[in-house]
Structure formats: C-alpha cells, structure tokens
JSON list of C-alpha atoms in Angstrom, two decimals:
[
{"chain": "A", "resi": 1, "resn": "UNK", "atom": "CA", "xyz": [0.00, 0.00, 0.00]},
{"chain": "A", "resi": 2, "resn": "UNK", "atom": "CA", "xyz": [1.32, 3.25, -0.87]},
{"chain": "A", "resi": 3, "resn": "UNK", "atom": "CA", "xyz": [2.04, 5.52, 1.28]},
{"chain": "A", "resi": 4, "resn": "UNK", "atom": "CA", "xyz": [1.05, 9.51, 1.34]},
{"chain": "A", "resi": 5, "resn": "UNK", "atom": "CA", "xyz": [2.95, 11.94, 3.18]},
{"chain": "A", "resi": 6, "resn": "UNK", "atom": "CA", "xyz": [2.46, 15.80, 3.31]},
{"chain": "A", "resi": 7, "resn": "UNK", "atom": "CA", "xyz": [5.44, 17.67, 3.97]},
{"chain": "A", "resi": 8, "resn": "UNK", "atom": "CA", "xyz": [5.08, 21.55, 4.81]},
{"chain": "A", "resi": 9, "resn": "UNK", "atom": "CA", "xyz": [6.89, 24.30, 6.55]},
{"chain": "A", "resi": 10, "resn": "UNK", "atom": "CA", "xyz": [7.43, 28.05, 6.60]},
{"chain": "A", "resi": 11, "resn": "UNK", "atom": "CA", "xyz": [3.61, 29.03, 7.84]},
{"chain": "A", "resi": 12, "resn": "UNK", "atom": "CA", "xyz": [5.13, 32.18, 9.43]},
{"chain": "A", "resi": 13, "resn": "UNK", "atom": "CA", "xyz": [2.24, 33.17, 10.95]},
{"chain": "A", "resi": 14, "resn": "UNK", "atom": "CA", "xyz": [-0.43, 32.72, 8.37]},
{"chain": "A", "resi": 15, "resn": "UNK", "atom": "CA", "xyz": [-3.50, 30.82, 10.15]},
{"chain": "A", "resi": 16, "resn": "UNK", "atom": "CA", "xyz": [-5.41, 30.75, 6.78]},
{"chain": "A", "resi": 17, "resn": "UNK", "atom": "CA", "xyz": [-2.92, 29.71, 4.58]},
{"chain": "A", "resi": 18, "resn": "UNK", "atom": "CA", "xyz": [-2.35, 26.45, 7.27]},
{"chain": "A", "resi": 19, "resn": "UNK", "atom": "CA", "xyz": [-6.13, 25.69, 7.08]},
{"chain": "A", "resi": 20, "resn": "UNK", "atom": "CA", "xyz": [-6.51, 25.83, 3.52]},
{"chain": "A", "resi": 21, "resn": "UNK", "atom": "CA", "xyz": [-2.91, 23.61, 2.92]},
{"chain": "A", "resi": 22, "resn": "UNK", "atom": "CA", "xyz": [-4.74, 21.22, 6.03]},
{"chain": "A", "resi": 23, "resn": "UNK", "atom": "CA", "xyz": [-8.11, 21.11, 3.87]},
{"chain": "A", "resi": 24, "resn": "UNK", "atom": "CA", "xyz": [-6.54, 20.31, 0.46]},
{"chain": "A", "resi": 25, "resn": "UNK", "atom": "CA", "xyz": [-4.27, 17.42, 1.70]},
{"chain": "A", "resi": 26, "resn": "UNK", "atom": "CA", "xyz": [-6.82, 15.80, 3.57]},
{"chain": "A", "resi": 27, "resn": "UNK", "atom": "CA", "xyz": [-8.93, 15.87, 0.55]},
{"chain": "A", "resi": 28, "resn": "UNK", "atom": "CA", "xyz": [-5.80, 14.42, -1.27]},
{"chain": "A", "resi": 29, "resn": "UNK", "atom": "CA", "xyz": [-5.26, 11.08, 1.31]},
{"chain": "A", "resi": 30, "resn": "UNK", "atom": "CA", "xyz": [-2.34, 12.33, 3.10]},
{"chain": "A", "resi": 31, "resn": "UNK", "atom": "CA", "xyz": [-2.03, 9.94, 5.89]},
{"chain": "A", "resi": 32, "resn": "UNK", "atom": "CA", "xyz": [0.94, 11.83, 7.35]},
{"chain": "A", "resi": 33, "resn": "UNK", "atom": "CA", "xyz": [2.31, 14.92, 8.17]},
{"chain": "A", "resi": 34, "resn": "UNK", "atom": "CA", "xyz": [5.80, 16.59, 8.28]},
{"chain": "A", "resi": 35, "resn": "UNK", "atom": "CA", "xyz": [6.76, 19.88, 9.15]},
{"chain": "A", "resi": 36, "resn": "UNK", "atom": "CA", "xyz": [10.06, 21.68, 8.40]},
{"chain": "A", "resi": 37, "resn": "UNK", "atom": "CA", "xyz": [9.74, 24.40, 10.55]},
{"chain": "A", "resi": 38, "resn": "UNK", "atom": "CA", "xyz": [9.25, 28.05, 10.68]},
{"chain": "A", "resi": 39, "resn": "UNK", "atom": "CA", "xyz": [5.91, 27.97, 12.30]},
{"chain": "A", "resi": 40, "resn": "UNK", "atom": "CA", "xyz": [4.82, 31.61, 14.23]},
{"chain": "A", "resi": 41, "resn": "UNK", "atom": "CA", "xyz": [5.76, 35.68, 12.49]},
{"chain": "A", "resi": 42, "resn": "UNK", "atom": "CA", "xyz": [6.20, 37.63, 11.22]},
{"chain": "A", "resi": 43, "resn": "UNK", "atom": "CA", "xyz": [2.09, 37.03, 10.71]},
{"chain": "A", "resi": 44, "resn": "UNK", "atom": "CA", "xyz": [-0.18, 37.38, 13.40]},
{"chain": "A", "resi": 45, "resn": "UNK", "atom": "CA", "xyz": [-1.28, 33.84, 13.95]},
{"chain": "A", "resi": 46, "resn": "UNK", "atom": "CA", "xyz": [-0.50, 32.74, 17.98]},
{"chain": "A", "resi": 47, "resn": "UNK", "atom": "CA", "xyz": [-3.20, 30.40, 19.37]},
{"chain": "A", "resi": 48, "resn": "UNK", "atom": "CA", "xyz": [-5.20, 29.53, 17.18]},
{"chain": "A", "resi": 49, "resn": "UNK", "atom": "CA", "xyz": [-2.16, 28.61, 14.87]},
{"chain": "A", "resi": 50, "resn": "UNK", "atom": "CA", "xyz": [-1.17, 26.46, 17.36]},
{"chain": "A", "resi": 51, "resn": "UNK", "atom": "CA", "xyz": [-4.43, 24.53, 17.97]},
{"chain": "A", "resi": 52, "resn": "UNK", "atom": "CA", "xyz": [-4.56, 23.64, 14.30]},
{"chain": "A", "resi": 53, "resn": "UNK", "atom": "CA", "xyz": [-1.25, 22.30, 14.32]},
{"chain": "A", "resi": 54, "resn": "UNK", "atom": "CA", "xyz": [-1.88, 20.15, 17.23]},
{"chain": "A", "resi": 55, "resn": "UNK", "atom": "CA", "xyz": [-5.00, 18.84, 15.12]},
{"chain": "A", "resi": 56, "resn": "UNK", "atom": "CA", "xyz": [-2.40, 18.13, 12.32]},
{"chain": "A", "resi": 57, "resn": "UNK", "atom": "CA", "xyz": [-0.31, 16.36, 14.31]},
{"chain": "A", "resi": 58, "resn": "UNK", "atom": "CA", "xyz": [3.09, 16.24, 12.34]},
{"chain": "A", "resi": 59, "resn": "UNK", "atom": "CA", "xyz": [4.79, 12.97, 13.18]},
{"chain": "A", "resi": 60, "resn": "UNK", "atom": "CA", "xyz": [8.23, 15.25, 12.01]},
{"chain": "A", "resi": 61, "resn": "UNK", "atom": "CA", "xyz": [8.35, 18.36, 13.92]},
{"chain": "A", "resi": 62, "resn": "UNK", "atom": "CA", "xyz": [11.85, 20.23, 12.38]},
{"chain": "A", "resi": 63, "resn": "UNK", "atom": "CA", "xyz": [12.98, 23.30, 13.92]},
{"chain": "A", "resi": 64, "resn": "UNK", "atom": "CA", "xyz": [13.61, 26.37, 11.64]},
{"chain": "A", "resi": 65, "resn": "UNK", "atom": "CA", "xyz": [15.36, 29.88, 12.47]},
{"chain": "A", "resi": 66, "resn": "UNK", "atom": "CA", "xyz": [12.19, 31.86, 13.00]},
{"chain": "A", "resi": 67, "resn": "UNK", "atom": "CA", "xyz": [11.40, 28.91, 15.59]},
{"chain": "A", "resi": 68, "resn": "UNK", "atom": "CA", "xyz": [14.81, 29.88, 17.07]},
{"chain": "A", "resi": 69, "resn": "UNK", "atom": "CA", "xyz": [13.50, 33.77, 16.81]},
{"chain": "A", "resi": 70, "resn": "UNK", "atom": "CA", "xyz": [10.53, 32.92, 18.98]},
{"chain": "A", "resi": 71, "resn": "UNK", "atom": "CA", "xyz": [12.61, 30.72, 21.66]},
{"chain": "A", "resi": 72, "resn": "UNK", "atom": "CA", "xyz": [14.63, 33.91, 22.02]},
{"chain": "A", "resi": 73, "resn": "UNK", "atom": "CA", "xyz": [12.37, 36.63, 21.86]},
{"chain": "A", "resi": 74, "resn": "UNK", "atom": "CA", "xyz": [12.30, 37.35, 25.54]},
{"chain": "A", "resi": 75, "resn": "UNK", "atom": "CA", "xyz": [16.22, 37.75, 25.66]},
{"chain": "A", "resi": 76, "resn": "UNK", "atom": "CA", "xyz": [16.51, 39.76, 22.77]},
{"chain": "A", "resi": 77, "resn": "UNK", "atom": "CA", "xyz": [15.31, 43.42, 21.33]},
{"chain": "A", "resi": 78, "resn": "UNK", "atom": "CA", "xyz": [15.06, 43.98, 17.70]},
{"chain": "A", "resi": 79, "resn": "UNK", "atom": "CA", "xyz": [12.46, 44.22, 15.32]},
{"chain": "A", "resi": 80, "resn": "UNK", "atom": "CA", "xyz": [11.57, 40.21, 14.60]},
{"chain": "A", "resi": 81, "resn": "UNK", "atom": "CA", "xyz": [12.22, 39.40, 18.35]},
{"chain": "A", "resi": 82, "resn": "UNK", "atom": "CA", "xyz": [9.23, 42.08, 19.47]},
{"chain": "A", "resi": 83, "resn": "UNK", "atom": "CA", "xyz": [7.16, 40.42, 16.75]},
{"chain": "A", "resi": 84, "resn": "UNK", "atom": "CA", "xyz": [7.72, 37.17, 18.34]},
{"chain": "A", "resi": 85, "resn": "UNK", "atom": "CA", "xyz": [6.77, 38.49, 21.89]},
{"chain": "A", "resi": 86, "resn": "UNK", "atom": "CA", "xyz": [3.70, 39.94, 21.14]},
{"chain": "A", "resi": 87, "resn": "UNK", "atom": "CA", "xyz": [2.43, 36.32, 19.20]},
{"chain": "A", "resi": 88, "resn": "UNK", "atom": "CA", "xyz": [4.46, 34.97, 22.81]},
{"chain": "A", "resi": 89, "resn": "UNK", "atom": "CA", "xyz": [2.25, 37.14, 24.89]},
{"chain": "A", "resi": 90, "resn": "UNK", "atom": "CA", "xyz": [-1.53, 35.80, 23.06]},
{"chain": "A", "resi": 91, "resn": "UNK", "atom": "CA", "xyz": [-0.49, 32.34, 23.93]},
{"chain": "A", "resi": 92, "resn": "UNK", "atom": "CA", "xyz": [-2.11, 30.35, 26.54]},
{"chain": "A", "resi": 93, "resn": "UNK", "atom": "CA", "xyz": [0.86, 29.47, 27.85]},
{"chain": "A", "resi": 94, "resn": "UNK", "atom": "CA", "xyz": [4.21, 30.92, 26.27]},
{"chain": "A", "resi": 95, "resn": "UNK", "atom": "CA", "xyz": [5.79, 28.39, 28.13]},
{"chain": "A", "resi": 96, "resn": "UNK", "atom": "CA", "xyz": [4.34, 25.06, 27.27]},
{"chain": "A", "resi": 97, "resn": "UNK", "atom": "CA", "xyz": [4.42, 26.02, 23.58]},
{"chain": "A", "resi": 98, "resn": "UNK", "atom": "CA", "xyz": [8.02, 27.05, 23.77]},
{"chain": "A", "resi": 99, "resn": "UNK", "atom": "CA", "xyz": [9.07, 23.73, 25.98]},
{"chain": "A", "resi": 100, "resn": "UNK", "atom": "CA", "xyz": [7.45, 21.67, 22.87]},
{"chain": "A", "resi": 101, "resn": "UNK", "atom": "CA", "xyz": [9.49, 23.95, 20.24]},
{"chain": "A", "resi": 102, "resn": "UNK", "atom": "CA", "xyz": [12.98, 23.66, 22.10]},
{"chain": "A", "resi": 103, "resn": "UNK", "atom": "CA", "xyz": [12.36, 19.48, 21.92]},
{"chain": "A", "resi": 104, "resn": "UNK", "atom": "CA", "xyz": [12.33, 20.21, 18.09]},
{"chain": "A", "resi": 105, "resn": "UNK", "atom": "CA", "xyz": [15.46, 19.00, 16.42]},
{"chain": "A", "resi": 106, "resn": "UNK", "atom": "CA", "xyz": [17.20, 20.42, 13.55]},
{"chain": "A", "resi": 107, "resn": "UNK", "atom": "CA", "xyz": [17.37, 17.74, 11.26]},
{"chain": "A", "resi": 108, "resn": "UNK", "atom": "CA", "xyz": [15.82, 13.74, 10.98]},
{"chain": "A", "resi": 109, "resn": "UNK", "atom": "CA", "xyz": [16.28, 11.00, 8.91]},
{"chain": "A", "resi": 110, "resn": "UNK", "atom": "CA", "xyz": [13.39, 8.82, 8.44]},
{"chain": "A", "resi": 111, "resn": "UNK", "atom": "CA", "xyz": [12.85, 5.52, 6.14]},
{"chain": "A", "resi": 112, "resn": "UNK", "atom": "CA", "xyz": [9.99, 5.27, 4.10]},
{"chain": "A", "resi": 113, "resn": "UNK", "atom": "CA", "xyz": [9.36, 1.74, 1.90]},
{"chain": "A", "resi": 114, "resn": "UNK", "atom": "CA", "xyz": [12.71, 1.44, 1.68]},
{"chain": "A", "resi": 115, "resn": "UNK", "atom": "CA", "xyz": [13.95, 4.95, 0.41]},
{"chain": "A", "resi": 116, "resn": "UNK", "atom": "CA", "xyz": [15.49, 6.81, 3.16]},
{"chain": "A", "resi": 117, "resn": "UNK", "atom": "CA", "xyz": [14.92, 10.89, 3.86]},
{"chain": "A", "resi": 118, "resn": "UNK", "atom": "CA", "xyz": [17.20, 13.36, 5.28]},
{"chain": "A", "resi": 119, "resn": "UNK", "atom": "CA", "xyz": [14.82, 16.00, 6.64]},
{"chain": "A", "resi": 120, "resn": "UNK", "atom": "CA", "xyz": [15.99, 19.64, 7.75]},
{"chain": "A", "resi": 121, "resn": "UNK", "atom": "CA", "xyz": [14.74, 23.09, 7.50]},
{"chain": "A", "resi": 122, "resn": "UNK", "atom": "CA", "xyz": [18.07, 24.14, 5.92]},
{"chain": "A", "resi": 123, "resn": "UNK", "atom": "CA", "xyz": [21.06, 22.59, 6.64]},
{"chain": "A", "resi": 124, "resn": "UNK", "atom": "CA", "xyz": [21.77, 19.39, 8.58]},
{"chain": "A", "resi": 125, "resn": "UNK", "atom": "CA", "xyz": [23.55, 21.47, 11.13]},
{"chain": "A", "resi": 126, "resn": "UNK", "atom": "CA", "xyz": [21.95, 25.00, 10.91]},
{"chain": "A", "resi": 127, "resn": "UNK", "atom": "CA", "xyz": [18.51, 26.56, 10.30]},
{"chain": "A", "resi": 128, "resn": "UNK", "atom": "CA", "xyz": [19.93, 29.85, 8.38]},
{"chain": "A", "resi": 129, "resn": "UNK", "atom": "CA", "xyz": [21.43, 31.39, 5.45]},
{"chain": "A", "resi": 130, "resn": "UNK", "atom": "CA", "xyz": [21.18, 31.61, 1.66]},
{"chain": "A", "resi": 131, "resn": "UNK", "atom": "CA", "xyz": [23.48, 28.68, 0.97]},
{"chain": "A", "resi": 132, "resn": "UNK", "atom": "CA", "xyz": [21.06, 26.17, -0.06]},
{"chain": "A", "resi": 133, "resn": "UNK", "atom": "CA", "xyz": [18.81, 29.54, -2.10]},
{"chain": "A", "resi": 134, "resn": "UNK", "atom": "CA", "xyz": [17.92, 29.05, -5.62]},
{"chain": "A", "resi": 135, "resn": "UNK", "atom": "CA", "xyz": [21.22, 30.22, -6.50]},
{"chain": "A", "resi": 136, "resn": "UNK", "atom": "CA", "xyz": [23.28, 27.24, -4.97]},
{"chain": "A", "resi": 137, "resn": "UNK", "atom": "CA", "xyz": [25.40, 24.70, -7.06]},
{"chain": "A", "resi": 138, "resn": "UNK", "atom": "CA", "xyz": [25.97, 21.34, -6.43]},
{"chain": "A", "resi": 139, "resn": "UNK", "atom": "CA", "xyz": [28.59, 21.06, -4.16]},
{"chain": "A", "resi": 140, "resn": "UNK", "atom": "CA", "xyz": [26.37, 23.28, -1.78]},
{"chain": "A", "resi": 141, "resn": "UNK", "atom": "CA", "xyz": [23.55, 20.94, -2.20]},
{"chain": "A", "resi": 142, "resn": "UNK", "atom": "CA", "xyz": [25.89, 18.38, -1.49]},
{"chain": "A", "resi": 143, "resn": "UNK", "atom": "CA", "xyz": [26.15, 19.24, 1.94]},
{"chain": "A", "resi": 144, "resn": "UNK", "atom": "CA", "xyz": [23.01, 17.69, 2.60]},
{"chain": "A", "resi": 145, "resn": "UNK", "atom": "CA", "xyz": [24.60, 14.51, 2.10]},
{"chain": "A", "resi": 146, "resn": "UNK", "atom": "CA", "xyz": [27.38, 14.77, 3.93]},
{"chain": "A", "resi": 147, "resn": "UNK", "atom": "CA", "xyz": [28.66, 13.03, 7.18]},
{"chain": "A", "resi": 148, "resn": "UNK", "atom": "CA", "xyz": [25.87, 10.48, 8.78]},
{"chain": "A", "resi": 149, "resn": "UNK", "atom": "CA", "xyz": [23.50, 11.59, 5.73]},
{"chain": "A", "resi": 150, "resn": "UNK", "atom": "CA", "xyz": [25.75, 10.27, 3.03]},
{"chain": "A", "resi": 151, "resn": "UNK", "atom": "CA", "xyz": [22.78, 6.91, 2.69]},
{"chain": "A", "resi": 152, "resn": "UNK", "atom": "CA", "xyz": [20.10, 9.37, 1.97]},
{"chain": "A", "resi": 153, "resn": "UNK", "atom": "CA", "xyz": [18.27, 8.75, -0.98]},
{"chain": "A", "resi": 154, "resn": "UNK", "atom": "CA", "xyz": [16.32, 11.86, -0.61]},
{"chain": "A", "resi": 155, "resn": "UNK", "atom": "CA", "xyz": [16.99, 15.47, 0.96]},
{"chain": "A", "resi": 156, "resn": "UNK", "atom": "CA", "xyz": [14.01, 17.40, 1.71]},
{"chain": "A", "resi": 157, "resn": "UNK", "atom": "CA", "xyz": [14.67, 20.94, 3.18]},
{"chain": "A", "resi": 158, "resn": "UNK", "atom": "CA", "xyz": [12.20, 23.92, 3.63]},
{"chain": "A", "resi": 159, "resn": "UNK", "atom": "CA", "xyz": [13.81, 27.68, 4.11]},
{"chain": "A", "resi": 160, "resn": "UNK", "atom": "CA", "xyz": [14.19, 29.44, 0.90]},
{"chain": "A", "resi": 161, "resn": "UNK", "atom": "CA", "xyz": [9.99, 29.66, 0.18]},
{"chain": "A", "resi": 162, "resn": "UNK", "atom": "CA", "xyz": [10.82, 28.10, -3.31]},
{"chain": "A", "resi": 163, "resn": "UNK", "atom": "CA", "xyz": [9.34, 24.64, -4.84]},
{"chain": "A", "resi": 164, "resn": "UNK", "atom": "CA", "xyz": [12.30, 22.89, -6.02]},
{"chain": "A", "resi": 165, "resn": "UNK", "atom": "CA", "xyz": [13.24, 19.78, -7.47]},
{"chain": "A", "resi": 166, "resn": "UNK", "atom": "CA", "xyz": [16.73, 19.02, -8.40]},
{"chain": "A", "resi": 167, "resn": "UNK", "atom": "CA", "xyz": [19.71, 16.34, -8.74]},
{"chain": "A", "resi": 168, "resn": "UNK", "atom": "CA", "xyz": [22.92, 16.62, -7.03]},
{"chain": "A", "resi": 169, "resn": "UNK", "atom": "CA", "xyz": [25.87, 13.92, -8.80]},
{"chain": "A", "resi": 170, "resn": "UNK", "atom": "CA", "xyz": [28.28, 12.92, -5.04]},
{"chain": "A", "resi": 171, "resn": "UNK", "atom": "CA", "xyz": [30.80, 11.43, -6.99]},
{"chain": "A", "resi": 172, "resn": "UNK", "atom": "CA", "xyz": [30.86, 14.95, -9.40]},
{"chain": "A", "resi": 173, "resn": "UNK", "atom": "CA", "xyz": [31.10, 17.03, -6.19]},
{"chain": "A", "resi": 174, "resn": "UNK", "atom": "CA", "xyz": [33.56, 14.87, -4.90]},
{"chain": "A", "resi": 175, "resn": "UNK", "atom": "CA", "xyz": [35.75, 14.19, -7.92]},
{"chain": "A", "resi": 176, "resn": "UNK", "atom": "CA", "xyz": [35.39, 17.94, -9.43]},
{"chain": "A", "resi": 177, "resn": "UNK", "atom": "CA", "xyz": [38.82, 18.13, -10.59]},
{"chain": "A", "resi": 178, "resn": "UNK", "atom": "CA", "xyz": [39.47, 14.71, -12.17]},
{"chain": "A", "resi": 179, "resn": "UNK", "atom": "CA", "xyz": [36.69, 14.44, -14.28]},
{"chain": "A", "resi": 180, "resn": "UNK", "atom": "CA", "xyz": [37.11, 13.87, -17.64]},
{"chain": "A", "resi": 181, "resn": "UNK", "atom": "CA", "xyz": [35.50, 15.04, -20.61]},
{"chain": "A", "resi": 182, "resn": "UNK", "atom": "CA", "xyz": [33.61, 12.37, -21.29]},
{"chain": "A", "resi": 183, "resn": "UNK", "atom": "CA", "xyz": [32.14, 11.68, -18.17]},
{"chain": "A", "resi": 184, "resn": "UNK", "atom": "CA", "xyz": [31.23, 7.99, -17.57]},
{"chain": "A", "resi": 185, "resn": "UNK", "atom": "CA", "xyz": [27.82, 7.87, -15.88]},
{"chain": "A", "resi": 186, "resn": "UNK", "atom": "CA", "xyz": [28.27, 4.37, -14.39]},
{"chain": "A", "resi": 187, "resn": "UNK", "atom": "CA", "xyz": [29.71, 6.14, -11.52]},
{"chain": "A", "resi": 188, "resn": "UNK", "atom": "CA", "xyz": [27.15, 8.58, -11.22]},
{"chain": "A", "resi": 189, "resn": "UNK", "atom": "CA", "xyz": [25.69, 8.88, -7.46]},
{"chain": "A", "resi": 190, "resn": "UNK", "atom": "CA", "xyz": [22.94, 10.85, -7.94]},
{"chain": "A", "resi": 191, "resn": "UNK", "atom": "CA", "xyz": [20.66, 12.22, -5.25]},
{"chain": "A", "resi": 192, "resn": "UNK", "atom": "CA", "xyz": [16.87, 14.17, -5.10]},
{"chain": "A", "resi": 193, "resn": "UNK", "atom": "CA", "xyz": [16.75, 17.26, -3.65]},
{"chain": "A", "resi": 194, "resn": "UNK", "atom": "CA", "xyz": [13.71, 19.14, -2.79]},
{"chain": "A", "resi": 195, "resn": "UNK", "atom": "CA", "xyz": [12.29, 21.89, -1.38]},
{"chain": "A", "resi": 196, "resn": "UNK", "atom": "CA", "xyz": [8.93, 21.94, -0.31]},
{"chain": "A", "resi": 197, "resn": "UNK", "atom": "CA", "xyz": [8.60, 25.49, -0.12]},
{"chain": "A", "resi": 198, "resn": "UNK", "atom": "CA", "xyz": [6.02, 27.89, 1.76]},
{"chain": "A", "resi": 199, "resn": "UNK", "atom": "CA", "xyz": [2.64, 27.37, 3.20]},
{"chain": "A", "resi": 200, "resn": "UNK", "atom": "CA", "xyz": [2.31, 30.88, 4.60]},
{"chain": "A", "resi": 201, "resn": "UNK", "atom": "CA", "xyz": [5.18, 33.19, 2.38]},
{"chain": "A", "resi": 202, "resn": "UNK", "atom": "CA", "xyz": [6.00, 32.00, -1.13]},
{"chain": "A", "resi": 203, "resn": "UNK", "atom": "CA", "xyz": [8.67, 34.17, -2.75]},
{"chain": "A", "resi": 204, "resn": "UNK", "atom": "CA", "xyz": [8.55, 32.09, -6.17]},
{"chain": "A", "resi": 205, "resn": "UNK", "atom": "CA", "xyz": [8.21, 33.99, -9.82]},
{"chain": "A", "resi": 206, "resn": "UNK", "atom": "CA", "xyz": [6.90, 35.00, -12.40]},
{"chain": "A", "resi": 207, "resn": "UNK", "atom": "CA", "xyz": [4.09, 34.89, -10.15]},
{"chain": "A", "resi": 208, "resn": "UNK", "atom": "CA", "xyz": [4.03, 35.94, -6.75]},
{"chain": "A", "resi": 209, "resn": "UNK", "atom": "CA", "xyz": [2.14, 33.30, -4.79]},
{"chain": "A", "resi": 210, "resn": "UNK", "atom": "CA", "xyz": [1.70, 35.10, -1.68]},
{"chain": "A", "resi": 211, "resn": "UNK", "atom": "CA", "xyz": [0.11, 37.80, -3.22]},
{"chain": "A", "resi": 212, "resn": "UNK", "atom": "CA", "xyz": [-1.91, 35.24, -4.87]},
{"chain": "A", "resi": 213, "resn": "UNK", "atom": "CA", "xyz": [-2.62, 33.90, -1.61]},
{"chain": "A", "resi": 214, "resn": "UNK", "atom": "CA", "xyz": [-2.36, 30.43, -2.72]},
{"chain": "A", "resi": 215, "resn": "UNK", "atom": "CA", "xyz": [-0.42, 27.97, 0.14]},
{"chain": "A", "resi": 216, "resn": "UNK", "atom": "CA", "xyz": [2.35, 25.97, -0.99]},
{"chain": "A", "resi": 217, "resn": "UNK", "atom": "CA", "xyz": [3.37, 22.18, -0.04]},
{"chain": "A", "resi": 218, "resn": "UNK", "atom": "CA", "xyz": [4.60, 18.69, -1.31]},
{"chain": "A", "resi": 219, "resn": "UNK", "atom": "CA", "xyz": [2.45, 15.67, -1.50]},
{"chain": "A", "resi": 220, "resn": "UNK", "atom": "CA", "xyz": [4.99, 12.50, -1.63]},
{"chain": "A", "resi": 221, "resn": "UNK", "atom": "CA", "xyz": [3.55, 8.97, -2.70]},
{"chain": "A", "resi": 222, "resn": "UNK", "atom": "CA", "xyz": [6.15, 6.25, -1.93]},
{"chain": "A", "resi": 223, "resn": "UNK", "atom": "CA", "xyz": [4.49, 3.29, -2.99]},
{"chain": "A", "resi": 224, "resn": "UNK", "atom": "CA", "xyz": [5.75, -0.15, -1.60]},
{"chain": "A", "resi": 225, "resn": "UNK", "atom": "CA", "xyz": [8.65, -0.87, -3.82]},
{"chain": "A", "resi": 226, "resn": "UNK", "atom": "CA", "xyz": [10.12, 2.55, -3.39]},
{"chain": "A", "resi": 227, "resn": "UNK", "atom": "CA", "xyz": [8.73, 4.14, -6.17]},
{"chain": "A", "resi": 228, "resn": "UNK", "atom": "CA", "xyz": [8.96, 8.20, -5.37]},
{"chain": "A", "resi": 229, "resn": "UNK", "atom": "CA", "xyz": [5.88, 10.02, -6.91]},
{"chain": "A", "resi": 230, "resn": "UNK", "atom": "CA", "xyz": [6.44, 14.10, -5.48]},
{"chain": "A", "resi": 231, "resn": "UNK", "atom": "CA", "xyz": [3.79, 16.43, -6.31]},
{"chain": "A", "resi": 232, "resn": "UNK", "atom": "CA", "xyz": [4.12, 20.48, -5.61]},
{"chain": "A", "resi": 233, "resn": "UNK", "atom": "CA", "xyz": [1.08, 21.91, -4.62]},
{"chain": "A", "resi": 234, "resn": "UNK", "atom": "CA", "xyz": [-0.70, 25.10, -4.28]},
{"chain": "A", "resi": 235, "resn": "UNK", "atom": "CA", "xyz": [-4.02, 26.11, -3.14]},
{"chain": "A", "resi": 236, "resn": "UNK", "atom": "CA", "xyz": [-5.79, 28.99, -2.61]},
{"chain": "A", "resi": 237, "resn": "UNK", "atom": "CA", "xyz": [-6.99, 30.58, 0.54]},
{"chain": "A", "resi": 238, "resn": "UNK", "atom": "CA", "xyz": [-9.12, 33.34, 1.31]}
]
C-alpha cells in the first residue's frame, strides 16, 4: 500500500494559509504529516495557529530559524524578536508552547518503503542562510549529504519559500577536478533534492504566490517498492 505523506513548513504566521494547505491534503489522502519548521511571524497567527497544528499532528516536527526567533524573543530586542513576543504574549501558555518547540530538532532522517529521507529546514547542522537559495550549485547541495546523511536517498529541506526539485551527482562534487571530458555515468551517485517550499510566504516567480494567496506544499507517494511520486502543490486561501 502506498504511502502519502504531506510535507510543509514556513507558515510564518499565516492561520489561513495552514487551514486551507490542512483542507486540500486531507482531501488528497495524506495519511501523514511533516513539518520543516518556521511555524509563528512575522504574521499574526499565535493560538489559534497552534491549535490547528496540534490537530495536524506532524509525526516530524523540524525546527527552523524563525522557531529559534521565537525561543529567544524574551532575551533579545530587535524588530523580529518584538514580533515574536507579542504572538508569545496571546499564547495560553508561552511556556508550554516554547518547551514543545525547544524538543524540536534540527534535522531527521526517516525511512519510508525502503527509500530513506534526510529532513531539515536548511542545513543538517543550521537553520539559516542563503546557501542552499535558488542560487546554490551542487557542491552546496551536497552538503546535505554529507557526514551520517551520506545513505540518503532523498533530501528534503524547507527555508528558501521556493518549490524545487533538483539532482545533485556525489561522486561529481567529490571528484570535481578529475573528471574527464567524457564523463562515464556508471559512476554517477545521484541524489533528489527538494524543497517543499512555503505554506504561509512564497517568494517564487513569475508569479508571486503570496500575493496570490495560494499555500504551498509537497504531496509525496512512496508506494511499496520505493517508487517516489512528489507532487508540488498550491491552493488557494481566502
């Protein structure tokens, strides 16, 4: 039986973007839920954000930078960090929700059917920066496969609010400077990369999504022989 995962992050905020994603992938047979982090702000969504994602029940819970942001509001002063304490503040309790945040990690690996998933919000090791952005080459995608990673079949990251699907060649990265001309694709070790990107904030062109107010995620079928079907996804949301 296949199985039918939907894999979302960056909801920043945006408590009608998360119902309308919830809506469509239920409609859709996801059976499961994973979420790559960035979860409250700069939007205005606090409990009622939270409630629905306890209803969704992720059974990945990935922490991303603007989670870090609201861990750290209280201890901090600038403009993001009094946007988190004012979503901090219309909680019904700051501190439960930030105890269940902190037990977040930054990266899992999960097997699936047989194909195994290295999960982060950016990087394996941190949550920030533009290294893994649209612009990034393949020795910075590469990264994703590096140290305990390097049996992942699949790297799924969130971060960069862009839908992406792309192949990254380890033994290219690795052998950059001895290739030859002709390169001989029986040593090949390709990987999938993708990027799920935003429920709440899509930055993608031509078309704007978020001004389109249509949510963005990434249905994944993995049927029983390991057969990877991803789909990109976007709805629209009043």
């Amino acid at each position: 039986m296949a199985t039918k995962i939907a894999l979302f992050s960056d909801v920043h905020g945006n408590l009608a973007a998360l119902n309308a994603f919830y809506a469509s992938s239920k409609q859709l047979g996801a059976t499961e839920y994973w979420f790559l982090g960035d979860l409250f702000g700069p939007g205005d969504g606090a409990q009622a954000l939270w409630d629905k994602m306890q209803v969704i029940n992720p059974t990945v819970k990935i922490r991303g930078n603007w989670d870090d942001f609201f861990l750290n509001c209280q201890a901090n002063h600038d403009q993001i960090a009094k946007c988190e304490q004012k979503i901090a503040h219309r909680l019904t309790s700051y501190t439960k929700t930030r105890q269940a945040i902190a037990a977040w990690p930054l990266h899992l690996e999960k097997r699936v059917n047989g194909v195994y998933f290295g999960l982060s919000h950016n990087l394996p090791t941190h949550n920030y920066g533009d290294s893994l952005s649209v612009r990034a080459d393949n020795q910075a995608l590469a990264a994703l496969f590096a140290d305990n990673r390097q049996p992942c079949d699949v790297a799924i990251y969130a971060h960069i609010h862009h839908p992406t699907m792309r192949y990254v060649d380890l033994h290219a990265c690795s052998n950059a400077k001895k290739l030859e001309k002709d390169y001989n694709y029986n040593q090949a070790d390709e990987r999938l990369v993708l990027n799920i990107g935003s429920v709440g904030m899509p930055f993608d062109r031509p078309a704007c999504h978020r001004l389109e107010n249509r949510a963005e995620f990434l249905l994944l079928t993995i049927k029983e022989d390991g057969t990877l079907t991803p789909d990109f996804k976007r709805v629209a949301y009043q």
